[in-house]
Amino acid sequence: MNPKGVIVRESRYSVRDTIDRMVKFLEQHGVTVYARINQQSEVQKAGIEISALEFILFGNPKVGGLIMEENPVAALDLPLKLIAWEDKEKKVWYAFNEANFLGERYSLPQKLSDSLDIEKVVAKALST
């Protein structure tokens, strides 16, 4: 399972801890965390049981503003998202959109596309 334009990595933490670490790291670095959604809890309300799955929406309005100024349709993928989930084997994974994919999708100049690259940020947040 590796959809086009999506980076998927295994986490050594639980779903909750993975998202907790991301939120803490992002907030410490001045990034706005707009929402955190526990999808497992939400779908339980509909009578559906799934393994742990949470996601966050986050971004930097200044950077996002420049991207939306260039191409307003890019707002479909902004703010940025990161999801974490547990699979049937109890492994935890996280995923986010690949910067180059978003850049190509919205015909962004390379400088703006590069500003969407969160791979190193995620690696730092989950490295300890």
mmCIF file with all atom_site columns, C-alpha atoms in Angstrom, residues 15-124:
data_model
loop_
_atom_site.group_PDB
_atom_site.id
_atom_site.type_symbol
_atom_site.label_atom_id
_atom_site.label_alt_id
_atom_site.label_comp_id
_atom_site.label_asym_id
_atom_site.label_entity_id
_atom_site.label_seq_id
_atom_site.pdbx_PDB_ins_code
_atom_site.Cartn_x
_atom_site.Cartn_y
_atom_site.Cartn_z
_atom_site.occupancy
_atom_site.B_iso_or_equiv
_atom_site.pdbx_formal_charge
_atom_site.auth_seq_id
_atom_site.auth_comp_id
_atom_site.auth_asym_id
_atom_site.auth_atom_id
_atom_site.pdbx_PDB_model_num
ATOM 1   C CA . VAL A 1 15  ? -0.827  5.991  17.109  1.00 0.00 ? 15  VAL A CA 1
ATOM 2   C CA . ARG A 1 16  ? -1.561  8.346  19.984  1.00 0.00 ? 16  ARG A CA 1
ATOM 3   C CA . ASP A 1 17  ? 2.126   8.862  20.799  1.00 0.00 ? 17  ASP A CA 1
ATOM 4   C CA . THR A 1 18  ? 2.994   9.409  17.137  1.00 0.00 ? 18  THR A CA 1
ATOM 5   C CA . ILE A 1 19  ? 0.414   12.164 16.840  1.00 0.00 ? 19  ILE A CA 1
ATOM 6   C CA . ASP A 1 20  ? 1.287   13.589 20.283  1.00 0.00 ? 20  ASP A CA 1
ATOM 7   C CA . ARG A 1 21  ? 4.938   13.868 19.271  1.00 0.00 ? 21  ARG A CA 1
ATOM 8   C CA . MET A 1 22  ? 4.047   15.524 15.970  1.00 0.00 ? 22  MET A CA 1
ATOM 9   C CA . VAL A 1 23  ? 1.730   18.055 17.610  1.00 0.00 ? 23  VAL A CA 1
ATOM 10  C CA . LYS A 1 24  ? 4.285   18.940 20.290  1.00 0.00 ? 24  LYS A CA 1
ATOM 11  C CA . PHE A 1 25  ? 7.120   19.308 17.765  1.00 0.00 ? 25  PHE A CA 1
ATOM 12  C CA . LEU A 1 26  ? 5.052   21.398 15.360  1.00 0.00 ? 26  LEU A CA 1
ATOM 13  C CA . GLU A 1 27  ? 3.790   23.721 18.074  1.00 0.00 ? 27  GLU A CA 1
ATOM 14  C CA . GLN A 1 28  ? 7.314   24.153 19.474  1.00 0.00 ? 28  GLN A CA 1
ATOM 15  C CA . HIS A 1 29  ? 8.394   25.296 16.004  1.00 0.00 ? 29  HIS A CA 1
ATOM 16  C CA . GLY A 1 30  ? 5.635   27.834 15.478  1.00 0.00 ? 30  GLY A CA 1
ATOM 17  C CA . VAL A 1 31  ? 3.429   25.725 13.242  1.00 0.00 ? 31  VAL A CA 1
ATOM 18  C CA . THR A 1 32  ? -0.317  26.048 13.697  1.00 0.00 ? 32  THR A CA 1
ATOM 19  C CA . VAL A 1 33  ? -2.118  22.784 14.466  1.00 0.00 ? 33  VAL A CA 1
ATOM 20  C CA . TYR A 1 34  ? -5.662  23.414 13.258  1.00 0.00 ? 34  TYR A CA 1
ATOM 21  C CA . ALA A 1 35  ? -7.254  20.108 14.204  1.00 0.00 ? 35  ALA A CA 1
ATOM 22  C CA . ARG A 1 36  ? -6.640  16.677 15.601  1.00 0.00 ? 36  ARG A CA 1
ATOM 23  C CA . ILE A 1 37  ? -9.227  14.060 14.772  1.00 0.00 ? 37  ILE A CA 1
ATOM 24  C CA . ASN A 1 38  ? -9.502  10.602 16.289  1.00 0.00 ? 38  ASN A CA 1
ATOM 25  C CA . GLN A 1 39  ? -11.179 8.740  13.445  1.00 0.00 ? 39  GLN A CA 1
ATOM 26  C CA . GLN A 1 40  ? -11.485 5.556  15.484  1.00 0.00 ? 40  GLN A CA 1
ATOM 27  C CA . SER A 1 41  ? -13.705 7.379  17.982  1.00 0.00 ? 41  SER A CA 1
ATOM 28  C CA . GLU A 1 42  ? -15.675 9.123  15.260  1.00 0.00 ? 42  GLU A CA 1
ATOM 29  C CA . VAL A 1 43  ? -16.555 5.968  13.326  1.00 0.00 ? 43  VAL A CA 1
ATOM 30  C CA . GLN A 1 44  ? -17.500 4.169  16.539  1.00 0.00 ? 44  GLN A CA 1
ATOM 31  C CA . LYS A 1 45  ? -20.369 6.664  16.762  1.00 0.00 ? 45  LYS A CA 1
ATOM 32  C CA . ALA A 1 46  ? -21.627 5.162  13.501  1.00 0.00 ? 46  ALA A CA 1
ATOM 33  C CA . GLY A 1 47  ? -21.302 1.625  14.853  1.00 0.00 ? 47  GLY A CA 1
ATOM 34  C CA . ILE A 1 48  ? -18.109 0.833  12.923  1.00 0.00 ? 48  ILE A CA 1
ATOM 35  C CA . GLU A 1 49  ? -15.039 -0.645 14.593  1.00 0.00 ? 49  GLU A CA 1
ATOM 36  C CA . ILE A 1 50  ? -11.607 0.184  13.192  1.00 0.00 ? 50  ILE A CA 1
ATOM 37  C CA . SER A 1 51  ? -8.119  0.080  14.623  1.00 0.00 ? 51  SER A CA 1
ATOM 38  C CA . ALA A 1 52  ? -6.579  3.254  15.998  1.00 0.00 ? 52  ALA A CA 1
ATOM 39  C CA . LEU A 1 53  ? -6.436  6.020  13.394  1.00 0.00 ? 53  LEU A CA 1
ATOM 40  C CA . GLU A 1 54  ? -5.811  9.707  14.051  1.00 0.00 ? 54  GLU A CA 1
ATOM 41  C CA . PHE A 1 55  ? -4.818  12.638 11.926  1.00 0.00 ? 55  PHE A CA 1
ATOM 42  C CA . ILE A 1 56  ? -3.789  16.233 12.276  1.00 0.00 ? 56  ILE A CA 1
ATOM 43  C CA . LEU A 1 57  ? -4.189  19.273 10.057  1.00 0.00 ? 57  LEU A CA 1
ATOM 44  C CA . PHE A 1 58  ? -1.394  21.809 10.374  1.00 0.00 ? 58  PHE A CA 1
ATOM 45  C CA . GLY A 1 59  ? 0.410   24.554 8.566   1.00 0.00 ? 59  GLY A CA 1
ATOM 46  C CA . ASN A 1 60  ? 1.947   27.968 8.402   1.00 0.00 ? 60  ASN A CA 1
ATOM 47  C CA . PRO A 1 61  ? -0.538  30.587 7.151   1.00 0.00 ? 61  PRO A CA 1
ATOM 48  C CA . LYS A 1 62  ? 2.230   32.698 5.611   1.00 0.00 ? 62  LYS A CA 1
ATOM 49  C CA . VAL A 1 63  ? 3.561   29.810 3.528   1.00 0.00 ? 63  VAL A CA 1
ATOM 50  C CA . GLY A 1 64  ? 0.114   28.446 2.764   1.00 0.00 ? 64  GLY A CA 1
ATOM 51  C CA . GLY A 1 65  ? -1.023  31.916 1.762   1.00 0.00 ? 65  GLY A CA 1
ATOM 52  C CA . LEU A 1 66  ? 1.736   32.168 -0.838  1.00 0.00 ? 66  LEU A CA 1
ATOM 53  C CA . ILE A 1 67  ? 0.766   28.778 -2.217  1.00 0.00 ? 67  ILE A CA 1
ATOM 54  C CA . MET A 1 68  ? -2.921  29.675 -2.424  1.00 0.00 ? 68  MET A CA 1
ATOM 55  C CA . GLU A 1 69  ? -2.008  33.013 -4.005  1.00 0.00 ? 69  GLU A CA 1
ATOM 56  C CA . GLU A 1 70  ? -0.181  31.059 -6.719  1.00 0.00 ? 70  GLU A CA 1
ATOM 57  C CA . ASN A 1 71  ? -3.008  28.543 -7.170  1.00 0.00 ? 71  ASN A CA 1
ATOM 58  C CA . PRO A 1 72  ? -6.178  28.800 -5.078  1.00 0.00 ? 72  PRO A CA 1
ATOM 59  C CA . VAL A 1 73  ? -7.124  25.200 -5.895  1.00 0.00 ? 73  VAL A CA 1
ATOM 60  C CA . ALA A 1 74  ? -4.132  24.077 -3.796  1.00 0.00 ? 74  ALA A CA 1
ATOM 61  C CA . ALA A 1 75  ? -6.328  24.840 -0.778  1.00 0.00 ? 75  ALA A CA 1
ATOM 62  C CA . LEU A 1 76  ? -7.815  21.388 -1.383  1.00 0.00 ? 76  LEU A CA 1
ATOM 63  C CA . ASP A 1 77  ? -4.625  19.972 0.152   1.00 0.00 ? 77  ASP A CA 1
ATOM 64  C CA . LEU A 1 78  ? -4.017  22.732 2.690   1.00 0.00 ? 78  LEU A CA 1
ATOM 65  C CA . PRO A 1 79  ? -3.576  22.737 5.570   1.00 0.00 ? 79  PRO A CA 1
ATOM 66  C CA . LEU A 1 80  ? -1.181  19.838 5.426   1.00 0.00 ? 80  LEU A CA 1
ATOM 67  C CA . LYS A 1 81  ? -2.183  16.531 6.962   1.00 0.00 ? 81  LYS A CA 1
ATOM 68  C CA . LEU A 1 82  ? -0.470  13.645 8.665   1.00 0.00 ? 82  LEU A CA 1
ATOM 69  C CA . ILE A 1 83  ? -2.259  10.435 9.572   1.00 0.00 ? 83  ILE A CA 1
ATOM 70  C CA . ALA A 1 84  ? -1.218  7.594  11.842  1.00 0.00 ? 84  ALA A CA 1
ATOM 71  C CA . TRP A 1 85  ? -2.946  4.216  12.082  1.00 0.00 ? 85  TRP A CA 1
ATOM 72  C CA . GLU A 1 86  ? -2.525  0.726  13.429  1.00 0.00 ? 86  GLU A CA 1
ATOM 73  C CA . ASP A 1 87  ? -2.792  -2.186 11.005  1.00 0.00 ? 87  ASP A CA 1
ATOM 74  C CA . LYS A 1 88  ? -4.114  -5.691 11.632  1.00 0.00 ? 88  LYS A CA 1
ATOM 75  C CA . GLU A 1 89  ? -0.661  -6.876 12.741  1.00 0.00 ? 89  GLU A CA 1
ATOM 76  C CA . LYS A 1 90  ? -0.569  -4.098 15.388  1.00 0.00 ? 90  LYS A CA 1
ATOM 77  C CA . LYS A 1 91  ? 2.112   -2.158 13.491  1.00 0.00 ? 91  LYS A CA 1
ATOM 78  C CA . VAL A 1 92  ? 1.746   1.601  13.472  1.00 0.00 ? 92  VAL A CA 1
ATOM 79  C CA . TRP A 1 93  ? 2.189   3.616  10.301  1.00 0.00 ? 93  TRP A CA 1
ATOM 80  C CA . TYR A 1 94  ? 2.095   7.280  9.413   1.00 0.00 ? 94  TYR A CA 1
ATOM 81  C CA . ALA A 1 95  ? 1.606   8.976  6.069   1.00 0.00 ? 95  ALA A CA 1
ATOM 82  C CA . PHE A 1 96  ? 1.627   12.412 4.477   1.00 0.00 ? 96  PHE A CA 1
ATOM 83  C CA . ASN A 1 97  ? 1.588   13.928 1.005   1.00 0.00 ? 97  ASN A CA 1
ATOM 84  C CA . GLU A 1 98  ? 4.823   14.108 -0.931  1.00 0.00 ? 98  GLU A CA 1
ATOM 85  C CA . ALA A 1 99  ? 5.878   17.709 -1.651  1.00 0.00 ? 99  ALA A CA 1
ATOM 86  C CA . ASN A 1 100 ? 6.806   17.127 -5.299  1.00 0.00 ? 100 ASN A CA 1
ATOM 87  C CA . PHE A 1 101 ? 3.484   15.433 -5.938  1.00 0.00 ? 101 PHE A CA 1
ATOM 88  C CA . LEU A 1 102 ? 1.614   18.452 -4.548  1.00 0.00 ? 102 LEU A CA 1
ATOM 89  C CA . GLY A 1 103 ? 3.866   20.807 -6.486  1.00 0.00 ? 103 GLY A CA 1
ATOM 90  C CA . GLU A 1 104 ? 3.161   19.000 -9.745  1.00 0.00 ? 104 GLU A CA 1
ATOM 91  C CA . ARG A 1 105 ? -0.531  18.611 -8.959  1.00 0.00 ? 105 ARG A CA 1
ATOM 92  C CA . TYR A 1 106 ? -0.949  22.372 -8.575  1.00 0.00 ? 106 TYR A CA 1
ATOM 93  C CA . SER A 1 107 ? 1.787   23.506 -11.005 1.00 0.00 ? 107 SER A CA 1
ATOM 94  C CA . LEU A 1 108 ? 3.676   25.288 -8.252  1.00 0.00 ? 108 LEU A CA 1
ATOM 95  C CA . PRO A 1 109 ? 7.127   26.804 -8.714  1.00 0.00 ? 109 PRO A CA 1
ATOM 96  C CA . GLN A 1 110 ? 9.850   24.657 -7.130  1.00 0.00 ? 110 GLN A CA 1
ATOM 97  C CA . LYS A 1 111 ? 10.378  27.114 -4.250  1.00 0.00 ? 111 LYS A CA 1
ATOM 98  C CA . LEU A 1 112 ? 6.736   26.787 -3.193  1.00 0.00 ? 112 LEU A CA 1
ATOM 99  C CA . SER A 1 113 ? 6.749   23.053 -3.756  1.00 0.00 ? 113 SER A CA 1
ATOM 100 C CA . ASP A 1 114 ? 9.816   22.773 -1.510  1.00 0.00 ? 114 ASP A CA 1
ATOM 101 C CA . SER A 1 115 ? 7.978   24.608 1.267   1.00 0.00 ? 115 SER A CA 1
ATOM 102 C CA . LEU A 1 116 ? 5.538   21.682 1.400   1.00 0.00 ? 116 LEU A CA 1
ATOM 103 C CA . ASP A 1 117 ? 8.307   19.167 2.116   1.00 0.00 ? 117 ASP A CA 1
ATOM 104 C CA . ILE A 1 118 ? 7.704   17.966 5.677   1.00 0.00 ? 118 ILE A CA 1
ATOM 105 C CA . GLU A 1 119 ? 9.672   14.711 5.474   1.00 0.00 ? 119 GLU A CA 1
ATOM 106 C CA . LYS A 1 120 ? 12.634  15.995 7.526   1.00 0.00 ? 120 LYS A CA 1
ATOM 107 C CA . VAL A 1 121 ? 10.335  17.675 10.045  1.00 0.00 ? 121 VAL A CA 1
ATOM 108 C CA . VAL A 1 122 ? 8.416   14.439 10.577  1.00 0.00 ? 122 VAL A CA 1
ATOM 109 C CA . ALA A 1 123 ? 11.653  12.455 10.881  1.00 0.00 ? 123 ALA A CA 1
ATOM 110 C CA . LYS A 1 124 ? 12.946  14.858 13.559  1.00 0.00 ? 124 LYS A CA 1
#
